[in-house]
mmCIF file of C-alpha atoms in Angstrom:
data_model
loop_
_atom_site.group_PDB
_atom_site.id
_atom_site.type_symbol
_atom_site.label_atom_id
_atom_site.label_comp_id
_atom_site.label_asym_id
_atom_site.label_seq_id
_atom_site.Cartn_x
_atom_site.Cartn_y
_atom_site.Cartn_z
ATOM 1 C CA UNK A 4 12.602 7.758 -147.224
ATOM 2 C CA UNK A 5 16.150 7.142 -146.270
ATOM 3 C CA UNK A 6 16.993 5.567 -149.486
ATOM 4 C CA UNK A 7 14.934 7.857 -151.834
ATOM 5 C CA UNK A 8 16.656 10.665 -150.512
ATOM 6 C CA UNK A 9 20.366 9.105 -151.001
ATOM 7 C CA UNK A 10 19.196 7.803 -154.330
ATOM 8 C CA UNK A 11 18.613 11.703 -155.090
ATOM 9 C CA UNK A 12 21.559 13.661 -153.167
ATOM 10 C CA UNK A 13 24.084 11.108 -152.059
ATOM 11 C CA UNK A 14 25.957 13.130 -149.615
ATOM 12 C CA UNK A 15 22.879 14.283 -147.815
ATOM 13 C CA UNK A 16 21.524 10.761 -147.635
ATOM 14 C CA UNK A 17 24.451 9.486 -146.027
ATOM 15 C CA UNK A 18 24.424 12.140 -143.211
ATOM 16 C CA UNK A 19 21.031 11.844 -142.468
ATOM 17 C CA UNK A 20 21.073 7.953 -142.868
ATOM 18 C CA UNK A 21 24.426 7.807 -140.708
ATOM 19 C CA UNK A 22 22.613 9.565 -137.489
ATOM 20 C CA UNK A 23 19.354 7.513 -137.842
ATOM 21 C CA UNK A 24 20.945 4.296 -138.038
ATOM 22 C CA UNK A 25 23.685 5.370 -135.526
ATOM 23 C CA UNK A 26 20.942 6.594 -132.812
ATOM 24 C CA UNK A 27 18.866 3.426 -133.187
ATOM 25 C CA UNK A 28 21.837 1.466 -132.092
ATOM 26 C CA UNK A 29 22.169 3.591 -129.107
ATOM 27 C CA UNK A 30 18.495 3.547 -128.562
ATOM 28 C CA UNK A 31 18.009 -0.382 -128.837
ATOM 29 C CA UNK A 32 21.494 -0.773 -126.514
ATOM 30 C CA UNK A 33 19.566 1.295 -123.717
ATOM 31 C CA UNK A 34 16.240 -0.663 -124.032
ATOM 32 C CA UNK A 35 18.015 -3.864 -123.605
ATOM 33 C CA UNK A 36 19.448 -2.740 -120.460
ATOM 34 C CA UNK A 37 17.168 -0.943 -118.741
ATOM 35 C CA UNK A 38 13.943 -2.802 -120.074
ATOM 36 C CA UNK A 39 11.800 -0.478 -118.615
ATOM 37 C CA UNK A 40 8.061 -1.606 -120.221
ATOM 38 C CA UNK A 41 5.491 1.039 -121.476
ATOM 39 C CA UNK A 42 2.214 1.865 -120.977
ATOM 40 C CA UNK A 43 0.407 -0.522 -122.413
ATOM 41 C CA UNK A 44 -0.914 -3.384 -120.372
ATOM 42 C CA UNK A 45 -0.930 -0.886 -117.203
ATOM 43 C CA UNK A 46 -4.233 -0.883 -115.136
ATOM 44 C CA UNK A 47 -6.012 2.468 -115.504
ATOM 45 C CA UNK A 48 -3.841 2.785 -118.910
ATOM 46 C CA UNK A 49 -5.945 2.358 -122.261
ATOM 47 C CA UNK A 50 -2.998 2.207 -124.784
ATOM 48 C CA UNK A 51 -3.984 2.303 -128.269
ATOM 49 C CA UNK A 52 -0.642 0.551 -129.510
ATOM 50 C CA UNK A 53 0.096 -2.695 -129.044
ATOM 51 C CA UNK A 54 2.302 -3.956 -126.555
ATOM 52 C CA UNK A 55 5.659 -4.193 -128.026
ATOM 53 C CA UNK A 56 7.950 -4.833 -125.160
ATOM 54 C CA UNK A 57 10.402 -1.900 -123.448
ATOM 55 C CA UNK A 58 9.848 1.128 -124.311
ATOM 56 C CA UNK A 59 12.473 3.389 -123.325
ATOM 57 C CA UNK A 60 13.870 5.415 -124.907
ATOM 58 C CA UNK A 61 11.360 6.055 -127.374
ATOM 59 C CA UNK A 62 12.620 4.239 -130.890
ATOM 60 C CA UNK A 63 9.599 6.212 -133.467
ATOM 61 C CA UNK A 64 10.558 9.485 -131.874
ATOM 62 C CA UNK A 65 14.243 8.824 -131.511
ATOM 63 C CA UNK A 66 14.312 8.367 -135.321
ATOM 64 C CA UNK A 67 12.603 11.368 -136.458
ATOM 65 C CA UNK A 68 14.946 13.632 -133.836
ATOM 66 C CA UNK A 69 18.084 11.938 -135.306
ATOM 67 C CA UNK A 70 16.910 12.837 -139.318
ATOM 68 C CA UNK A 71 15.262 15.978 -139.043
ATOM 69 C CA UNK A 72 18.213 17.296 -136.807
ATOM 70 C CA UNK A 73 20.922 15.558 -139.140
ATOM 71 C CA UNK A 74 19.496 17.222 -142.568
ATOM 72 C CA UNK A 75 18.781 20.782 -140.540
ATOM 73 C CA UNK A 76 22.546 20.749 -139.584
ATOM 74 C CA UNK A 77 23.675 19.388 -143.397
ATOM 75 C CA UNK A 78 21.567 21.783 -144.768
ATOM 76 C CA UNK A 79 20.793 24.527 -142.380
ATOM 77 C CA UNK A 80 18.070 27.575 -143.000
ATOM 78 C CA UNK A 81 14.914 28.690 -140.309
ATOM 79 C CA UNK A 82 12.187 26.552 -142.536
ATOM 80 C CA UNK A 83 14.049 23.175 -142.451
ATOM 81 C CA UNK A 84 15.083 23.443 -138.217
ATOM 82 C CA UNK A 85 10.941 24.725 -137.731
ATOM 83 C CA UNK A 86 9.790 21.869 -140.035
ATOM 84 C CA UNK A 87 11.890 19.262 -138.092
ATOM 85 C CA UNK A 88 11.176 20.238 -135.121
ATOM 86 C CA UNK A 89 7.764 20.209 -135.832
ATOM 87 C CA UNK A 90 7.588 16.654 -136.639
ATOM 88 C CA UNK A 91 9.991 15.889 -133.626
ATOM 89 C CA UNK A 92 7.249 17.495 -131.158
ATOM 90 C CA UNK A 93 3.756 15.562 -132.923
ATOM 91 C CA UNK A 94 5.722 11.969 -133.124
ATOM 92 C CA UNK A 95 6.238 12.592 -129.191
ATOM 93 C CA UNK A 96 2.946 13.801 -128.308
ATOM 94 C CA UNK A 97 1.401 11.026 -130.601
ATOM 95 C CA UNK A 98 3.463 8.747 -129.191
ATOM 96 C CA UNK A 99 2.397 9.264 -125.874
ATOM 97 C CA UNK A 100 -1.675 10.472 -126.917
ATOM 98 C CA UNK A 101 -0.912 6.447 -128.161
ATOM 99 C CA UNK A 102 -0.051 4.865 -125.299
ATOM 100 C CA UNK A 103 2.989 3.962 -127.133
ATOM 101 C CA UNK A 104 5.681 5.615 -124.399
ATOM 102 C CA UNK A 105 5.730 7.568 -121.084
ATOM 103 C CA UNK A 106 6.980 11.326 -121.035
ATOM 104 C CA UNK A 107 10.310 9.991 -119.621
ATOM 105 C CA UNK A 108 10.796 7.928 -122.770
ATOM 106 C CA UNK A 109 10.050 10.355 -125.531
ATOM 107 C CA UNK A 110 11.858 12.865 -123.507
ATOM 108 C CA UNK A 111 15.385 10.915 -123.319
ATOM 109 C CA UNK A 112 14.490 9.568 -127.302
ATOM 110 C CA UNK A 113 14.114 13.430 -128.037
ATOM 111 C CA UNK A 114 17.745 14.241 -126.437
ATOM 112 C CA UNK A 115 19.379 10.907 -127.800
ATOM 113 C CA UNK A 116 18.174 11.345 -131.366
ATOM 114 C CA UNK A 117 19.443 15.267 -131.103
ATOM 115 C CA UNK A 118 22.749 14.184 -129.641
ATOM 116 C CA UNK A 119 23.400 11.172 -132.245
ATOM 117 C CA UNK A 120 23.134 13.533 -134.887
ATOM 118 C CA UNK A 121 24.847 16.526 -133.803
ATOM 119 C CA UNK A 122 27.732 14.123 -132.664
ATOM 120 C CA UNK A 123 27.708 12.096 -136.147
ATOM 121 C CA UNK A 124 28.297 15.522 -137.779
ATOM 122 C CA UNK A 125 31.073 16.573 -135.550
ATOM 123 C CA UNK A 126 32.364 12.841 -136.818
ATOM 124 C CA UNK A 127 31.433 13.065 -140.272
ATOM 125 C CA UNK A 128 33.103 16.846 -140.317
ATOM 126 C CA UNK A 129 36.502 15.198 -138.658
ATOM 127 C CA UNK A 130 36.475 12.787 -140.462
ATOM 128 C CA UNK A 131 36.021 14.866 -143.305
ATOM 129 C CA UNK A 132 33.305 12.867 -145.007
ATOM 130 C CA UNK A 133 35.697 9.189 -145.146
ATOM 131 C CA UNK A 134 32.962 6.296 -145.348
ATOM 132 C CA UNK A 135 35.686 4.898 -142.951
ATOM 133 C CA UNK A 136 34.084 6.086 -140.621
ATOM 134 C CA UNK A 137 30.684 4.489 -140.547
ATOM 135 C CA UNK A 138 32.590 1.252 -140.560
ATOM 136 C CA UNK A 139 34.365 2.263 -136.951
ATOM 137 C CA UNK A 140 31.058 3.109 -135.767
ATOM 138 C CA UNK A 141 29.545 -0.134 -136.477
ATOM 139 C CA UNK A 142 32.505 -1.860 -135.251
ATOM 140 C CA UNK A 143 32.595 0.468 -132.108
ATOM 141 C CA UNK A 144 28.552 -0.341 -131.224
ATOM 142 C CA UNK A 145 29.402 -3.765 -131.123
ATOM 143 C CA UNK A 146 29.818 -3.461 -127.442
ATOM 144 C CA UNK A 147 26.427 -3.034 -127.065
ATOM 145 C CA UNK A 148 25.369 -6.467 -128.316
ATOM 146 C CA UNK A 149 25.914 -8.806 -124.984
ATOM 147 C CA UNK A 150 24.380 -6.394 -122.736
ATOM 148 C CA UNK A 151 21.776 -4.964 -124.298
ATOM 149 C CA UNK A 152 21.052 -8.103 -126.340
ATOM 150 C CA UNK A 153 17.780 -8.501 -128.285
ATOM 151 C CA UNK A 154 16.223 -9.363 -132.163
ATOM 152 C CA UNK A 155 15.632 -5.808 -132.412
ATOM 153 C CA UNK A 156 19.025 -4.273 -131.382
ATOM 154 C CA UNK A 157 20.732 -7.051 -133.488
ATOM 155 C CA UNK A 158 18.625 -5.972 -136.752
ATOM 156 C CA UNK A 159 19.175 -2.115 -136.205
ATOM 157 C CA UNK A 160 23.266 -3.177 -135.569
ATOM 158 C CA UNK A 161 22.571 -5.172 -139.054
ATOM 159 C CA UNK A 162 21.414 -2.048 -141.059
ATOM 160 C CA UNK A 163 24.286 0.099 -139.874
ATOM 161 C CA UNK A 164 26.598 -2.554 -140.922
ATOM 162 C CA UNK A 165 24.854 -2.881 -144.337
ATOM 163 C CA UNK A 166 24.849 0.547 -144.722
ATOM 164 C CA UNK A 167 28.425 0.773 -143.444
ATOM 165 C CA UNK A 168 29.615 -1.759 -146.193
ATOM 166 C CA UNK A 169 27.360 -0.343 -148.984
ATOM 167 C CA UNK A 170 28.667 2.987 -148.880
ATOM 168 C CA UNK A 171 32.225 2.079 -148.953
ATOM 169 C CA UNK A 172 31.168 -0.360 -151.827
ATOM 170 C CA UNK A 173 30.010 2.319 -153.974
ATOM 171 C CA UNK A 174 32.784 5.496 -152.914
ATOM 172 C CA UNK A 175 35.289 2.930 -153.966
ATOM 173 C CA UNK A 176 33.628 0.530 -156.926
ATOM 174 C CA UNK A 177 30.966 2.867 -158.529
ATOM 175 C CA UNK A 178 31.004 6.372 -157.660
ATOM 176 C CA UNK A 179 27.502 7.341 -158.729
ATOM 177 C CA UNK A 180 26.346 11.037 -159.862
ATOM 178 C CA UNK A 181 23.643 13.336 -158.594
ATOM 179 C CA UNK A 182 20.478 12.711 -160.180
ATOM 180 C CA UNK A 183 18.211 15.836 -160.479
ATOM 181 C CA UNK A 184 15.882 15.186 -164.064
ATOM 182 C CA UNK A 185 12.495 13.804 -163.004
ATOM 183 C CA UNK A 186 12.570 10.772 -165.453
ATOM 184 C CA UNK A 187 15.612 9.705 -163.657
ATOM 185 C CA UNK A 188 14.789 10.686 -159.842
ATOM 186 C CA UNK A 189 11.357 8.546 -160.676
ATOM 187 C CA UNK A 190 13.413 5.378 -162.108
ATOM 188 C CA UNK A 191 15.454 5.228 -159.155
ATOM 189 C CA UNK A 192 12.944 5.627 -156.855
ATOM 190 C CA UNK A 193 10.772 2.361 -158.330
ATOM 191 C CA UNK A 194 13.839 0.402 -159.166
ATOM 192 C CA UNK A 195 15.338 1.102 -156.059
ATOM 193 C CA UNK A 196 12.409 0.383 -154.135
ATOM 194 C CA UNK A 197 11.738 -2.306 -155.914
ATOM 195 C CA UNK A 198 15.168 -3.982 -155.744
ATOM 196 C CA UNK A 199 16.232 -3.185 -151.780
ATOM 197 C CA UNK A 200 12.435 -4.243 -151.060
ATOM 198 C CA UNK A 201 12.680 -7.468 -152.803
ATOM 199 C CA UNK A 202 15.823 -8.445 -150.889
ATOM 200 C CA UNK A 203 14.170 -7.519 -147.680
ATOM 201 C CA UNK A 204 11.182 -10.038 -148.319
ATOM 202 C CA UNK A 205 13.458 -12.631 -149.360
ATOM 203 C CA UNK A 206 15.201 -11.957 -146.142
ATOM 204 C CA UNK A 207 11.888 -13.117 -144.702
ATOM 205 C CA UNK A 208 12.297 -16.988 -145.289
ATOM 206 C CA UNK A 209 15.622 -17.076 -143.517
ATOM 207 C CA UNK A 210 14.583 -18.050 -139.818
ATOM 208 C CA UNK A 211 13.035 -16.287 -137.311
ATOM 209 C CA UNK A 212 16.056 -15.536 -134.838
ATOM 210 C CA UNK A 213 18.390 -12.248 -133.635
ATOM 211 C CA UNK A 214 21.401 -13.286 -135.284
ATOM 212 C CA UNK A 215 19.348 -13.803 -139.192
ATOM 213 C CA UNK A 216 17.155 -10.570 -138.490
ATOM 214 C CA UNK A 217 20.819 -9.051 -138.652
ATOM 215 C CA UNK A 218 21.557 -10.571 -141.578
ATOM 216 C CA UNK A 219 18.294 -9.727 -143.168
ATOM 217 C CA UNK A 220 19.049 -6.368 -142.697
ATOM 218 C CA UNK A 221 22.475 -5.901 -143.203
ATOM 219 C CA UNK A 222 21.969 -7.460 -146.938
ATOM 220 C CA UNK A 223 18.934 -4.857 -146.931
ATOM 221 C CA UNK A 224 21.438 -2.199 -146.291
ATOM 222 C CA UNK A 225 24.057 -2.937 -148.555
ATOM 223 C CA UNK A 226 21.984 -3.586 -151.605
ATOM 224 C CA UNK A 227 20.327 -0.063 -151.204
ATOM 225 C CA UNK A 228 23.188 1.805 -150.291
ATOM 226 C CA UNK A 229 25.998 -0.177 -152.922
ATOM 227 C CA UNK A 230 24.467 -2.393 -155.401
ATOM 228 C CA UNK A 231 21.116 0.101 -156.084
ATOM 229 C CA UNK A 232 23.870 2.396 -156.963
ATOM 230 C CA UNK A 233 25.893 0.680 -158.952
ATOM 231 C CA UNK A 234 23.106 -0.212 -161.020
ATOM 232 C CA UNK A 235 21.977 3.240 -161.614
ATOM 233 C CA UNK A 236 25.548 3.733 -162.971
ATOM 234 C CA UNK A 237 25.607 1.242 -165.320
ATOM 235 C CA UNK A 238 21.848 1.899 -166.264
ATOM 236 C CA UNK A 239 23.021 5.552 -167.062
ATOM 237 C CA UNK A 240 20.201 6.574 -164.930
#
């Protein structure tokens, strides 16, 4: 959704993108350290999600706080701010209706996804929109990696580095327009799709360890956010 939505309005893709990826970091970091494990497994607890290891802060409702706030704040007006907080409220009460996180862990992945992308805007408006910047971020969220040290934070690191690297690919080597006629919005959408998803499964036969997952996802990244582009541009699509 990420993707489709850069693929369509660039600028808006990268804000909202920026404060998902950004937030996930974050979240991941904290799990790592504070390993605090979920409900499921607990006696008395019937958790209809599988046990997937520490659970706090909440990474499914994290995500949706850190989009639906970054796109309300690009793009402001009543419907988009109801609609996204909307979605943030069900993903937490699902999550928890799930068994898939205590109150305490949706609540602090509500506030962390809110924060990430209120601060990543402050950032992004500094910074007056430099693609710089996502490259500082990655480097700064580095510290996270020897104490909160797992596959999962290294793959979400990964993204935001691929992401990092393909937007500065493509504001410096390709430049590509705003696409708004349906023929086009629909080839970039299966191309794309089909392109950044291919690289992803062929990220699958690397092995199964932290330091690949990164990789995995970092080529992920930059393939969707530079090369996908750059394609579209030469494809006059």
């Amino acid at each position: 959704l990420l993707l489709w939505l850069y693929w369509r309005e660039k600028e808006a893709g990268r804000a909202a993108a920026y404060a998902v990826f950004t937030s996930t970091v974050l979240g991941r970091g904290l799990r790592g350290i504070f390993r605090l494990a979920g409900p499921a497994g607990e006696e008395g607890i019937r958790a209809l999600l599988p046990d997937t290891g520490p659970t706090f802060p909440s990474d499914r409702v994290q995500r949706v706080a850190a989009g639906g706030s970054a796109l309300s704040l690009w793009q402001g007006g009543d419907a988009l701010w109801i609609g996204s907080i909307a979605a943030m409220f069900l993903t937490a009460f699902g999550e928890m209706y799930l068994g898939g996180g205590y109150p305490r862990d949706v609540f602090v992945g509500l506030l962390l996804g809110v924060a990430a992308a209120w601060l990543c805007a402050r950032l992004r408006d500094r910074a007056l929109g430099h693609v710089g910047l996502y490259a500082a971020s990655w480097a700064v969220l580095t510290v996270l990696l020897p104490f909160g040290w797992s596959e999962e934070l290294l793959a979400a690191w990964g993204l935001l580095g691929g992401f990092a690297a393909g937007c500065a690919f493509e504001e410096n080597f390709v430049r590509v327009g705003r696409q708004s006629e349906m023929a086009g919005v629909l080839f970039r959408l299966v191309t794309g799709t089909a392109l950044t998803g291919g690289i992803y499964a062929l990220g699958g036969l690397l092995p199964e360890s932290a330091p690949f997952a990164a990789v995995r996802l970092f080529a992920t990244g930059f393939v969707g956010y530079g090369l996908c582009p750059m394609l579209f541009k030469k494809l006059r699509r």
